[in-house]
Amino acid sequence: MLSIERVAASLRRATANGSRAKNHMSDHSKLQGSTGDADVGGVVTARSGTAREVLSLSAPMVMAFISFSMMGVVDTIIMGRVGTVEQGAVSFGSFLAWVLAVVFTATLTVVNTFVAQDFGAGLTHRLRVHVNTAFAVIPVFALAVWATIPALPWLIGAMGSDAEVSPHVLTYVRIRLIGVPFIFIVFTMTSYLRGQGDMWTPMVATIAANVVNAAAAIVLVFGWGVIPPLGVRGAAIGTLIGGLTESLIYFAVYFGARHHRLYQTRLIEAPTRTQLYRFAAVGLPIGFAWGFENLAWLLFCVYASTQDPFALAANMIVFQIIQFSFLPAAAVSIVGTTLVGQYLGARRKDLARRSARITVLVGVGYMAAVGLIFGLARHPLMSAFNPDLRVADIGVRLVVIAALFQPFDALGLMVAGVLRGAGDTRYPMIVMAISGAFVFMPGIWLFGEKMGMGVVGAWIAALVHVITYAGFQFARYRRGVWLTMGPTEPEVR
């Protein structure tokens, strides 16, 4: 536990500002910048409400997200040595396992909102309450996911999985779902730490877990010594071992002496009805919003899979291209959640508004620049991934649409992060559901089938959906209702 915290603290010190202002309310700075003990107090520092604050908090998260993505790349490379069928099964199975758990996983990220607000308000004795509430619902969430296991053969078949691939997908997903509590624990703990502004500890824990996952996968997939080669089963077990490792790291940090001294984390209490209700009322809309979004894109991918091989290849290439532009933006969005929550908790609406504005500007500016690069470099990009002219002809058109997609996707993502920090989660859920059901899905049929544009039409539908969602989100942001929100939970006994 202490080694993880010391590594994270060393990294924080390496990037910390050496000349802190005297009026810091420096307990929060001490928590972020050293391993020394301190009573946690306010969150206002010399960097509050600045671009430097947003960027410094985003940097470790970007590295953590890249590490997480590289885990998928490593798994793909490993399974590619086993066989094409197995490689495709692991890729599809990983996505399916995520979709089945996403509503519950996203719901648990509300811990970030609650912890940030209470941390900003100096109500540090309440931080453990939000984690205890998450611990109370995790078994219920896990049972709900496990209830889908008997239906997996039907579900995999309904999604059009190839007969040769299906058995491997089923094996992989069944094992992955056994470990779903580890995913829930990881998302709870990362949200708890990020709510305090600690982005480095999750980064170190993620990298450590990914190294363990890669080593375990290599051994289990190919076999070593007395361990027989397990193929797809080994890849799934390796992921479970990685998730268990990360969960144990977070438990060691959370229940360790330092966090217990600061936040009484070893006091495990059953949540009250009020706490459970608030957790569900604010958290479930986050879960359903993520669920609606993933369902829409799943149906998008199902439609794309019905196209000819060249269109399908172009579609997958563009997805891979935009994935890496999305990760830094997702990090900035989460930072926006943390900062808005903390400053609203501290009753500093001015800093909350300023941090929100900077978050939006940084996120949109970054993805707009990426979109411009995509548009200008569309031909070299496609050639680098696939030299086939038939794939490139479709791909360059998709890249142009994806380039236009970037700033609007960023706007919706950034504003969602800001609103989530204030606890305003129901409105984004409603907008996502309506736009997905009445803009995205009908748009795929209209542009793709009715107008005969195929996968290009499906991407146009996605662009219209993203613009619609971003527009309504921005209107909510401009109204400023979120600035009136903040900690409302009754005091802990």
CSV table of C-alpha atoms in Angstrom, one decimal:
chain,number,residue,atom,x,y,z
A,1,MET,CA,0.0,0.0,0.0
A,2,LEU,CA,2.6,2.5,1.1
A,3,SER,CA,4.8,1.7,-2.0
A,4,ILE,CA,2.0,2.6,-4.4
A,5,GLU,CA,1.2,5.8,-2.5
A,6,ARG,CA,4.9,6.7,-2.4
A,7,VAL,CA,5.3,6.2,-6.1
A,8,ALA,CA,2.2,8.3,-6.8
A,9,ALA,CA,3.3,11.0,-4.3
A,10,SER,CA,6.8,11.1,-5.9
A,11,LEU,CA,5.2,11.7,-9.3
A,12,ARG,CA,2.9,14.4,-7.9
A,13,ARG,CA,5.9,16.2,-6.3
A,14,ALA,CA,7.8,16.1,-9.6
A,15,THR,CA,5.0,18.0,-11.3
A,16,ALA,CA,3.9,20.2,-8.4
A,17,ASN,CA,4.3,24.0,-8.4
A,18,GLY,CA,7.1,24.9,-6.1
A,19,SER,CA,5.9,28.4,-5.3
A,20,ARG,CA,2.5,27.9,-3.6
A,21,ALA,CA,0.6,30.9,-2.4
A,22,LYS,CA,0.4,31.6,1.3
A,23,ASN,CA,-3.4,31.6,1.3
A,24,HIS,CA,-3.7,28.1,-0.2
A,25,MET,CA,-5.8,26.5,2.5
A,26,SER,CA,-2.9,24.1,2.0
A,27,ASP,CA,-4.2,20.9,3.5
A,28,HIS,CA,-5.6,19.8,0.1
A,29,SER,CA,-2.2,20.7,-1.5
A,30,LYS,CA,-0.4,18.6,1.1
A,31,LEU,CA,-2.7,15.6,0.3
A,32,GLN,CA,-1.9,16.0,-3.4
A,33,GLY,CA,1.7,16.9,-3.1
A,34,SER,CA,3.3,14.8,-0.4
A,35,THR,CA,3.1,11.7,1.6
A,36,GLY,CA,3.1,13.6,4.8
A,37,ASP,CA,0.0,13.5,7.0
A,38,ALA,CA,-2.3,16.4,7.2
A,39,ASP,CA,-5.8,17.3,8.2
A,40,VAL,CA,-7.6,17.8,5.0
A,41,GLY,CA,-9.3,21.2,4.7
A,42,GLY,CA,-10.0,23.5,1.8
A,43,VAL,CA,-9.2,23.1,-1.9
A,44,VAL,CA,-8.4,26.6,-3.0
A,45,THR,CA,-4.9,27.0,-4.3
A,46,ALA,CA,-2.9,29.5,-6.4
A,47,ARG,CA,-3.8,27.3,-9.4
A,48,SER,CA,-7.5,27.2,-8.8
A,49,GLY,CA,-9.6,28.0,-11.8
A,50,THR,CA,-6.6,28.0,-14.2
A,51,ALA,CA,-5.7,26.0,-17.3
A,52,ARG,CA,-2.6,24.8,-15.5
A,53,GLU,CA,-4.8,23.1,-12.9
A,54,VAL,CA,-6.9,21.4,-15.5
A,55,LEU,CA,-3.9,20.2,-17.5
A,56,SER,CA,-1.9,19.0,-14.5
A,57,LEU,CA,-4.8,16.9,-13.2
A,58,SER,CA,-5.5,15.6,-16.7
A,59,ALA,CA,-1.9,14.4,-17.5
A,60,PRO,CA,-1.8,11.3,-15.2
A,61,MET,CA,-5.3,10.3,-16.3
A,62,VAL,CA,-4.3,10.4,-19.9
A,63,MET,CA,-1.4,8.1,-19.1
A,64,ALA,CA,-3.7,5.8,-17.2
A,65,PHE,CA,-6.2,5.7,-20.1
A,66,ILE,CA,-3.4,5.0,-22.6
A,67,SER,CA,-2.2,2.2,-20.4
A,68,PHE,CA,-5.7,0.7,-20.2
A,69,SER,CA,-6.0,0.9,-24.0
A,70,MET,CA,-2.6,-0.7,-24.4
A,71,MET,CA,-3.8,-3.6,-22.4
A,72,GLY,CA,-6.4,-4.2,-25.2
A,73,VAL,CA,-3.6,-3.9,-27.8
A,74,VAL,CA,-1.5,-6.5,-25.9
A,75,ASP,CA,-4.4,-8.9,-25.6
A,76,THR,CA,-5.1,-8.5,-29.3
A,77,ILE,CA,-1.4,-9.2,-30.2
A,78,ILE,CA,-1.3,-12.2,-27.9
A,79,MET,CA,-4.4,-13.8,-29.3
A,80,GLY,CA,-3.2,-13.1,-32.8
A,81,ARG,CA,-0.5,-15.6,-32.2
A,82,VAL,CA,-3.1,-18.2,-31.3
A,83,GLY,CA,-5.4,-17.7,-34.2
A,84,THR,CA,-7.6,-15.2,-36.1
A,85,VAL,CA,-10.8,-16.8,-34.8
A,86,GLU,CA,-9.6,-16.6,-31.2
A,87,GLN,CA,-8.4,-13.1,-31.7
A,88,GLY,CA,-11.8,-11.9,-33.0
A,89,ALA,CA,-13.6,-13.8,-30.2
A,90,VAL,CA,-11.6,-12.0,-27.5
A,91,SER,CA,-12.1,-8.6,-29.1
A,92,PHE,CA,-15.9,-9.1,-29.4
A,93,GLY,CA,-16.2,-10.8,-26.0
A,94,SER,CA,-14.4,-7.9,-24.3
A,95,PHE,CA,-16.8,-5.4,-25.8
A,96,LEU,CA,-19.9,-7.5,-24.9
A,97,ALA,CA,-18.7,-8.0,-21.3
A,98,TRP,CA,-18.3,-4.2,-21.0
A,99,VAL,CA,-21.8,-3.6,-22.5
A,100,LEU,CA,-23.4,-6.0,-20.0
A,101,ALA,CA,-21.8,-4.2,-17.1
A,102,VAL,CA,-21.7,-0.6,-18.3
A,103,VAL,CA,-24.9,0.7,-16.6
A,104,PHE,CA,-23.7,-0.5,-13.2
A,105,THR,CA,-20.1,0.5,-13.7
A,106,ALA,CA,-21.1,4.1,-14.7
A,107,THR,CA,-23.5,4.4,-11.8
A,108,LEU,CA,-20.6,3.8,-9.4
A,109,THR,CA,-18.7,6.8,-10.8
A,110,VAL,CA,-21.1,9.0,-8.9
A,111,VAL,CA,-18.7,8.4,-6.0
A,112,ASN,CA,-16.5,11.0,-7.8
A,113,THR,CA,-19.2,13.6,-7.6
A,114,PHE,CA,-20.1,13.1,-4.0
A,115,VAL,CA,-16.5,12.8,-2.7
A,116,ALA,CA,-15.5,15.9,-4.7
A,117,GLN,CA,-18.4,18.0,-3.3
A,118,ASP,CA,-17.8,16.9,0.3
A,119,PHE,CA,-14.0,17.2,0.0
A,120,GLY,CA,-14.4,20.7,-1.2
A,121,ALA,CA,-16.8,21.5,1.6
A,122,GLY,CA,-14.3,20.1,4.1
A,123,LEU,CA,-16.8,17.4,5.2
A,124,THR,CA,-14.1,14.7,5.0
A,125,HIS,CA,-15.9,12.5,7.6
A,126,ARG,CA,-18.5,11.9,4.9
A,127,LEU,CA,-16.2,10.5,2.2
A,128,ARG,CA,-16.3,7.0,3.5
A,129,VAL,CA,-20.1,7.1,3.4
A,130,HIS,CA,-20.1,7.2,-0.4
A,131,VAL,CA,-17.7,4.4,-0.6
A,132,ASN,CA,-19.7,2.3,1.9
A,133,THR,CA,-22.8,2.9,-0.1
A,134,ALA,CA,-21.0,1.7,-3.3
A,135,PHE,CA,-19.8,-1.4,-1.4
A,136,ALA,CA,-23.4,-2.1,-0.4
A,137,VAL,CA,-24.8,-2.0,-3.9
A,138,ILE,CA,-21.9,-3.8,-5.7
A,139,PRO,CA,-23.2,-7.3,-4.7
A,140,VAL,CA,-26.6,-6.4,-6.1
A,141,PHE,CA,-25.0,-5.0,-9.3
A,142,ALA,CA,-22.9,-8.2,-9.6
A,143,LEU,CA,-25.9,-10.5,-9.2
A,144,ALA,CA,-27.8,-8.5,-11.9
A,145,VAL,CA,-24.9,-9.0,-14.3
A,146,TRP,CA,-24.5,-12.7,-13.5
A,147,ALA,CA,-28.2,-13.1,-14.2
A,148,THR,CA,-27.4,-12.5,-17.9
A,149,ILE,CA,-25.0,-15.5,-18.1
A,150,PRO,CA,-27.7,-18.1,-18.9
A,151,ALA,CA,-28.8,-15.9,-21.8
A,152,LEU,CA,-25.4,-15.5,-23.3
A,153,PRO,CA,-25.7,-18.2,-26.0
A,154,TRP,CA,-28.9,-16.5,-27.3
A,155,LEU,CA,-27.5,-13.0,-27.0
A,156,ILE,CA,-24.3,-13.9,-28.9
A,157,GLY,CA,-26.3,-15.6,-31.6
A,158,ALA,CA,-28.7,-12.7,-31.9
A,159,MET,CA,-25.8,-10.3,-32.4
A,160,GLY,CA,-24.8,-12.2,-35.5
A,161,SER,CA,-21.6,-13.9,-34.2
A,162,ASP,CA,-20.1,-16.4,-36.6
A,163,ALA,CA,-20.7,-20.1,-35.7
A,164,GLU,CA,-16.9,-20.7,-35.5
A,165,VAL,CA,-16.4,-17.7,-33.2
A,166,SER,CA,-19.4,-18.0,-30.9
A,167,PRO,CA,-18.1,-20.8,-28.6
A,168,HIS,CA,-14.9,-18.9,-27.9
A,169,VAL,CA,-16.9,-15.7,-27.3
A,170,LEU,CA,-19.1,-17.6,-24.8
A,171,THR,CA,-16.2,-19.0,-23.0
A,172,TYR,CA,-14.4,-15.7,-22.7
A,173,VAL,CA,-17.5,-13.7,-21.6
A,174,ARG,CA,-18.6,-16.2,-19.0
A,175,ILE,CA,-15.2,-16.0,-17.3
A,176,ARG,CA,-15.0,-12.2,-17.6
A,177,LEU,CA,-18.4,-11.7,-16.0
A,178,ILE,CA,-17.3,-13.8,-13.0
A,179,GLY,CA,-14.8,-11.0,-12.3
A,180,VAL,CA,-17.3,-8.1,-12.7
A,181,PRO,CA,-17.1,-7.3,-8.9
A,182,PHE,CA,-13.4,-6.4,-9.5
A,183,ILE,CA,-14.5,-3.9,-12.2
A,184,PHE,CA,-17.0,-2.3,-9.8
A,185,ILE,CA,-14.4,-2.1,-7.0
A,186,VAL,CA,-11.9,-0.4,-9.4
A,187,PHE,CA,-14.4,2.2,-10.6
A,188,THR,CA,-15.5,2.9,-7.1
A,189,MET,CA,-12.0,3.4,-5.8
A,190,THR,CA,-10.7,5.4,-8.7
A,191,SER,CA,-13.8,7.7,-8.3
A,192,TYR,CA,-13.1,8.1,-4.6
A,193,LEU,CA,-9.5,9.1,-5.2
A,194,ARG,CA,-10.2,11.3,-8.2
A,195,GLY,CA,-12.9,13.1,-6.2
A,196,GLN,CA,-10.1,14.2,-3.9
A,197,GLY,CA,-8.0,15.3,-6.8
A,198,ASP,CA,-5.6,12.4,-6.6
A,199,MET,CA,-5.1,11.3,-10.2
A,200,TRP,CA,-1.7,9.8,-9.7
A,201,THR,CA,-2.5,6.9,-7.5
A,202,PRO,CA,-5.1,5.5,-10.0
A,203,MET,CA,-2.5,5.9,-12.8
A,204,VAL,CA,0.1,3.9,-10.9
A,205,ALA,CA,-2.4,1.2,-9.9
A,206,THR,CA,-3.7,0.9,-13.4
A,207,ILE,CA,-0.2,0.5,-14.9
A,208,ALA,CA,0.7,-2.1,-12.2
A,209,ALA,CA,-2.4,-4.1,-12.8
A,210,ASN,CA,-1.9,-4.0,-16.6
A,211,VAL,CA,1.6,-5.4,-16.3
A,212,VAL,CA,0.2,-8.2,-14.2
A,213,ASN,CA,-2.5,-8.8,-16.7
A,214,ALA,CA,-0.1,-9.0,-19.6
A,215,ALA,CA,2.2,-11.4,-17.8
A,216,ALA,CA,-0.6,-13.6,-16.6
A,217,ALA,CA,-2.2,-13.7,-20.1
A,218,ILE,CA,1.1,-14.7,-21.8
A,219,VAL,CA,1.6,-17.6,-19.3
A,220,LEU,CA,-2.0,-18.8,-19.3
A,221,VAL,CA,-2.6,-18.4,-23.1
A,222,PHE,CA,0.5,-20.2,-24.2
A,223,GLY,CA,1.3,-22.3,-21.1
A,224,TRP,CA,4.4,-22.5,-19.1
A,225,GLY,CA,5.9,-25.4,-17.1
A,226,VAL,CA,3.1,-27.4,-15.5
A,227,ILE,CA,0.5,-24.8,-16.7
A,228,PRO,CA,-1.1,-26.0,-20.0
A,229,PRO,CA,-2.0,-23.6,-22.8
A,230,LEU,CA,-5.5,-22.3,-22.2
A,231,GLY,CA,-6.0,-20.1,-25.2
A,232,VAL,CA,-9.1,-17.9,-24.9
A,233,ARG,CA,-9.8,-19.2,-21.4
A,234,GLY,CA,-6.3,-18.1,-20.4
A,235,ALA,CA,-6.8,-14.6,-21.8
A,236,ALA,CA,-10.0,-14.2,-19.7
A,237,ILE,CA,-8.4,-15.5,-16.6
A,238,GLY,CA,-5.5,-13.2,-17.1
A,239,THR,CA,-7.9,-10.3,-17.2
A,240,LEU,CA,-9.5,-11.5,-14.0
A,241,ILE,CA,-6.1,-11.7,-12.3
A,242,GLY,CA,-5.3,-8.1,-13.4
A,243,GLY,CA,-8.7,-6.9,-12.0
A,244,LEU,CA,-8.1,-8.7,-8.7
A,245,THR,CA,-4.6,-7.2,-8.5
A,246,GLU,CA,-5.9,-3.6,-9.0
A,247,SER,CA,-8.7,-4.2,-6.5
A,248,LEU,CA,-6.2,-5.4,-3.9
A,249,ILE,CA,-4.0,-2.3,-4.5
A,250,TYR,CA,-6.9,0.0,-4.0
A,251,PHE,CA,-8.0,-1.8,-0.8
A,252,ALA,CA,-4.5,-1.5,0.5
A,253,VAL,CA,-4.6,2.2,-0.1
A,254,TYR,CA,-8.1,2.8,1.1
A,255,PHE,CA,-7.9,0.7,4.3
A,256,GLY,CA,-4.3,1.7,5.0
A,257,ALA,CA,-3.2,3.7,8.0
A,258,ARG,CA,-3.0,7.1,6.3
A,259,HIS,CA,-6.5,7.1,4.7
A,260,HIS,CA,-8.0,5.6,7.8
A,261,ARG,CA,-6.4,8.4,9.9
A,262,LEU,CA,-7.7,11.1,7.6
A,263,TYR,CA,-11.1,9.6,6.7
A,264,GLN,CA,-11.9,6.7,9.1
A,265,THR,CA,-12.1,4.4,6.1
A,266,ARG,CA,-12.1,1.2,8.2
A,267,LEU,CA,-15.5,2.1,9.7
A,268,ILE,CA,-17.8,0.0,7.5
A,269,GLU,CA,-21.4,1.1,8.1
A,270,ALA,CA,-24.6,0.1,6.3
A,271,PRO,CA,-26.0,3.1,4.3
A,272,THR,CA,-29.2,4.7,5.3
A,273,ARG,CA,-32.2,4.8,3.0
A,274,THR,CA,-31.5,8.5,2.3
A,275,GLN,CA,-28.0,7.7,1.3
A,276,LEU,CA,-29.1,4.8,-1.0
A,277,TYR,CA,-31.8,7.0,-2.5
A,278,ARG,CA,-29.4,9.8,-3.3
A,279,PHE,CA,-26.8,7.4,-4.7
A,280,ALA,CA,-29.4,5.9,-7.0
A,281,ALA,CA,-31.1,9.3,-7.9
A,282,VAL,CA,-27.8,10.9,-9.0
A,283,GLY,CA,-25.9,7.8,-10.0
A,284,LEU,CA,-28.4,5.7,-12.1
A,285,PRO,CA,-28.9,8.5,-14.6
A,286,ILE,CA,-25.1,8.4,-15.3
A,287,GLY,CA,-25.4,4.6,-15.8
A,288,PHE,CA,-28.4,4.8,-18.1
A,289,ALA,CA,-26.8,7.6,-20.1
A,290,TRP,CA,-23.7,5.4,-20.7
A,291,GLY,CA,-26.0,2.5,-21.4
A,292,PHE,CA,-28.0,4.3,-24.0
A,293,GLU,CA,-24.8,5.5,-25.6
A,294,ASN,CA,-23.2,2.1,-25.7
A,295,LEU,CA,-26.4,0.5,-27.0
A,296,ALA,CA,-26.6,3.1,-29.9
A,297,TRP,CA,-23.1,2.5,-30.9
A,298,LEU,CA,-23.5,-1.3,-30.6
A,299,LEU,CA,-26.4,-1.1,-33.0
A,300,PHE,CA,-24.3,1.1,-35.2
A,301,CYS,CA,-21.6,-1.6,-35.3
A,302,VAL,CA,-24.2,-4.3,-36.0
A,303,TYR,CA,-25.3,-2.2,-39.0
A,304,ALA,CA,-21.7,-1.7,-40.2
A,305,SER,CA,-21.1,-5.4,-40.0
A,306,THR,CA,-23.8,-5.9,-42.6
A,307,GLN,CA,-21.8,-3.9,-45.2
A,308,ASP,CA,-19.3,-5.2,-47.7
A,309,PRO,CA,-15.8,-6.2,-46.3
A,310,PHE,CA,-14.2,-3.0,-47.6
A,311,ALA,CA,-16.7,-0.7,-45.9
A,312,LEU,CA,-16.4,-2.7,-42.7
A,313,ALA,CA,-12.6,-2.5,-42.8
A,314,ALA,CA,-12.7,1.3,-43.3
A,315,ASN,CA,-15.2,1.6,-40.5
A,316,MET,CA,-13.0,-0.3,-38.0
A,317,ILE,CA,-9.9,1.7,-39.0
A,318,VAL,CA,-11.7,5.0,-38.3
A,319,PHE,CA,-12.8,3.7,-35.0
A,320,GLN,CA,-9.2,2.9,-34.1
A,321,ILE,CA,-8.1,6.3,-35.2
A,322,ILE,CA,-10.6,8.3,-33.2
A,323,GLN,CA,-10.1,6.2,-30.0
A,324,PHE,CA,-6.8,7.8,-29.2
A,325,SER,CA,-8.2,11.3,-29.7
A,326,PHE,CA,-11.0,10.5,-27.3
A,327,LEU,CA,-8.9,9.4,-24.4
A,328,PRO,CA,-7.3,12.8,-23.5
A,329,ALA,CA,-10.8,14.4,-23.8
A,330,ALA,CA,-12.3,11.9,-21.5
A,331,ALA,CA,-9.6,12.7,-19.0
A,332,VAL,CA,-10.3,16.4,-19.1
A,333,SER,CA,-14.0,15.7,-18.7
A,334,ILE,CA,-13.4,13.8,-15.5
A,335,VAL,CA,-11.2,16.5,-14.2
A,336,GLY,CA,-14.1,18.9,-14.9
A,337,THR,CA,-16.3,16.7,-12.7
A,338,THR,CA,-13.8,16.8,-9.9
A,339,LEU,CA,-13.1,20.5,-9.9
A,340,VAL,CA,-16.7,21.6,-10.3
A,341,GLY,CA,-17.7,19.3,-7.5
A,342,GLN,CA,-14.9,20.5,-5.2
A,343,TYR,CA,-15.5,24.2,-5.8
A,344,LEU,CA,-19.3,24.0,-5.5
A,345,GLY,CA,-18.7,22.1,-2.2
A,346,ALA,CA,-16.4,24.9,-1.1
A,347,ARG,CA,-19.2,27.4,-2.0
A,348,ARG,CA,-16.9,29.0,-4.6
A,349,LYS,CA,-19.2,29.4,-7.6
A,350,ASP,CA,-16.7,31.7,-9.2
A,351,LEU,CA,-14.0,29.0,-9.3
A,352,ALA,CA,-16.5,26.4,-10.3
A,353,ARG,CA,-17.7,28.5,-13.3
A,354,ARG,CA,-14.1,29.3,-14.2
A,355,SER,CA,-12.9,25.7,-14.0
A,356,ALA,CA,-16.0,24.6,-16.1
A,357,ARG,CA,-15.2,27.2,-18.8
A,358,ILE,CA,-11.6,26.2,-19.0
A,359,THR,CA,-12.5,22.5,-19.1
A,360,VAL,CA,-14.8,23.1,-22.0
A,361,LEU,CA,-12.3,25.3,-23.9
A,362,VAL,CA,-9.4,22.8,-23.3
A,363,GLY,CA,-11.5,19.8,-24.3
A,364,VAL,CA,-13.1,21.3,-27.4
A,365,GLY,CA,-9.9,23.1,-28.5
A,366,TYR,CA,-7.9,19.9,-28.3
A,367,MET,CA,-10.4,17.8,-30.2
A,368,ALA,CA,-11.0,20.5,-32.8
A,369,ALA,CA,-7.2,20.5,-33.4
A,370,VAL,CA,-7.2,16.7,-33.7
A,371,GLY,CA,-10.1,16.9,-36.1
A,372,LEU,CA,-8.2,19.4,-38.3
A,373,ILE,CA,-5.2,17.0,-38.4
A,374,PHE,CA,-7.5,14.1,-39.2
A,375,GLY,CA,-9.0,16.1,-42.1
A,376,LEU,CA,-5.7,17.2,-43.6
A,377,ALA,CA,-4.0,13.9,-43.2
A,378,ARG,CA,-6.9,11.6,-44.2
A,379,HIS,CA,-5.1,10.0,-47.1
A,380,PRO,CA,-1.9,9.2,-45.4
A,381,LEU,CA,-3.8,7.9,-42.4
A,382,MET,CA,-5.9,5.5,-44.4
A,383,SER,CA,-2.9,4.3,-46.4
A,384,ALA,CA,-1.0,3.6,-43.2
A,385,PHE,CA,-3.7,1.3,-42.0
A,386,ASN,CA,-4.7,-0.3,-45.3
A,387,PRO,CA,-3.2,0.2,-48.8
A,388,ASP,CA,-6.3,-1.2,-50.5
A,389,LEU,CA,-7.7,1.6,-52.7
A,390,ARG,CA,-11.3,0.3,-52.2
A,391,VAL,CA,-10.9,0.6,-48.4
A,392,ALA,CA,-9.1,4.0,-48.7
A,393,ASP,CA,-11.9,5.4,-50.9
A,394,ILE,CA,-14.5,4.8,-48.3
A,395,GLY,CA,-12.2,5.5,-45.4
A,396,VAL,CA,-11.2,9.0,-46.4
A,397,ARG,CA,-14.8,10.0,-46.5
A,398,LEU,CA,-15.4,8.5,-43.0
A,399,VAL,CA,-12.3,10.4,-41.7
A,400,VAL,CA,-13.7,13.7,-42.9
A,401,ILE,CA,-17.0,13.0,-41.1
A,402,ALA,CA,-15.0,11.9,-38.0
A,403,ALA,CA,-13.0,15.1,-38.2
A,404,LEU,CA,-16.2,17.2,-38.1
A,405,PHE,CA,-17.4,14.9,-35.3
A,406,GLN,CA,-14.5,15.8,-32.9
A,407,PRO,CA,-15.3,19.3,-31.5
A,408,PHE,CA,-19.0,18.5,-31.0
A,409,ASP,CA,-18.2,15.2,-29.4
A,410,ALA,CA,-15.8,17.1,-27.1
A,411,LEU,CA,-18.5,19.7,-26.3
A,412,GLY,CA,-21.0,17.1,-25.2
A,413,LEU,CA,-18.4,15.2,-23.2
A,414,MET,CA,-17.0,18.3,-21.4
A,415,VAL,CA,-20.4,19.7,-20.5
A,416,ALA,CA,-21.5,16.2,-19.2
A,417,GLY,CA,-18.5,16.2,-16.9
A,418,VAL,CA,-19.3,19.7,-15.6
A,419,LEU,CA,-22.9,18.8,-15.0
A,420,ARG,CA,-21.9,15.6,-13.3
A,421,GLY,CA,-19.7,17.4,-10.9
A,422,ALA,CA,-22.7,19.4,-9.8
A,423,GLY,CA,-24.9,16.3,-9.5
A,424,ASP,CA,-26.9,17.3,-12.6
A,425,THR,CA,-27.2,13.9,-14.2
A,426,ARG,CA,-30.8,13.4,-15.1
A,427,TYR,CA,-30.9,15.9,-17.9
A,428,PRO,CA,-27.9,14.4,-19.8
A,429,MET,CA,-29.5,11.0,-19.6
A,430,ILE,CA,-32.8,12.2,-21.1
A,431,VAL,CA,-31.0,14.0,-23.9
A,432,MET,CA,-28.8,11.0,-24.7
A,433,ALA,CA,-31.8,8.7,-24.7
A,434,ILE,CA,-34.0,10.9,-26.9
A,435,SER,CA,-31.2,11.8,-29.4
A,436,GLY,CA,-30.2,8.1,-29.6
A,437,ALA,CA,-33.7,6.9,-30.2
A,438,PHE,CA,-35.1,9.7,-32.4
A,439,VAL,CA,-32.0,11.0,-34.2
A,440,PHE,CA,-29.2,8.4,-34.3
A,441,MET,CA,-31.1,5.2,-35.0
A,442,PRO,CA,-33.5,6.7,-37.5
A,443,GLY,CA,-30.6,8.5,-39.1
A,444,ILE,CA,-28.8,5.3,-39.7
A,445,TRP,CA,-31.8,3.9,-41.6
A,446,LEU,CA,-32.5,7.2,-43.4
A,447,PHE,CA,-28.9,8.0,-44.6
A,448,GLY,CA,-27.6,4.4,-44.7
A,449,GLU,CA,-30.5,2.4,-46.2
A,450,LYS,CA,-33.1,4.8,-47.6
A,451,MET,CA,-30.5,7.1,-49.2
A,452,GLY,CA,-28.2,4.2,-50.0
A,453,MET,CA,-25.1,5.7,-48.5
A,454,GLY,CA,-24.2,2.6,-46.4
A,455,VAL,CA,-21.6,3.1,-43.7
A,456,VAL,CA,-21.0,6.6,-44.8
A,457,GLY,CA,-24.6,7.4,-44.1
A,458,ALA,CA,-24.4,5.7,-40.7
A,459,TRP,CA,-21.5,8.0,-39.8
A,460,ILE,CA,-23.5,11.1,-41.0
A,461,ALA,CA,-26.2,9.9,-38.6
A,462,ALA,CA,-23.7,9.7,-35.8
A,463,LEU,CA,-22.5,13.2,-36.6
A,464,VAL,CA,-26.1,14.6,-36.5
A,465,HIS,CA,-26.6,12.8,-33.2
A,466,VAL,CA,-23.4,14.2,-31.6
A,467,ILE,CA,-24.3,17.7,-32.7
A,468,THR,CA,-27.8,17.4,-31.3
A,469,TYR,CA,-26.6,16.0,-28.0
A,470,ALA,CA,-23.9,18.7,-27.7
A,471,GLY,CA,-26.3,21.5,-28.5
A,472,PHE,CA,-28.8,20.5,-25.8
A,473,GLN,CA,-26.0,19.9,-23.3
A,474,PHE,CA,-24.5,23.4,-24.0
A,475,ALA,CA,-27.9,25.0,-23.6
A,476,ARG,CA,-28.1,23.4,-20.2
A,477,TYR,CA,-24.6,24.6,-19.3
A,478,ARG,CA,-25.4,28.2,-20.4
A,479,ARG,CA,-28.5,28.3,-18.2
A,480,GLY,CA,-26.2,27.8,-15.1
A,481,VAL,CA,-28.7,25.8,-13.1
A,482,TRP,CA,-25.8,23.5,-12.1
A,483,LEU,CA,-24.1,26.4,-10.2
A,484,THR,CA,-26.9,26.2,-7.6
A,485,MET,CA,-26.2,22.6,-6.7
A,486,GLY,CA,-23.8,21.1,-4.2
A,487,PRO,CA,-23.6,18.9,-1.1
A,488,THR,CA,-27.1,18.2,0.3
A,489,GLU,CA,-26.7,14.9,2.1
A,490,PRO,CA,-27.5,15.0,5.9
A,491,GLU,CA,-24.7,14.8,8.3
A,492,VAL,CA,-23.3,11.4,9.2
A,493,ARG,CA,-24.1,10.3,12.7
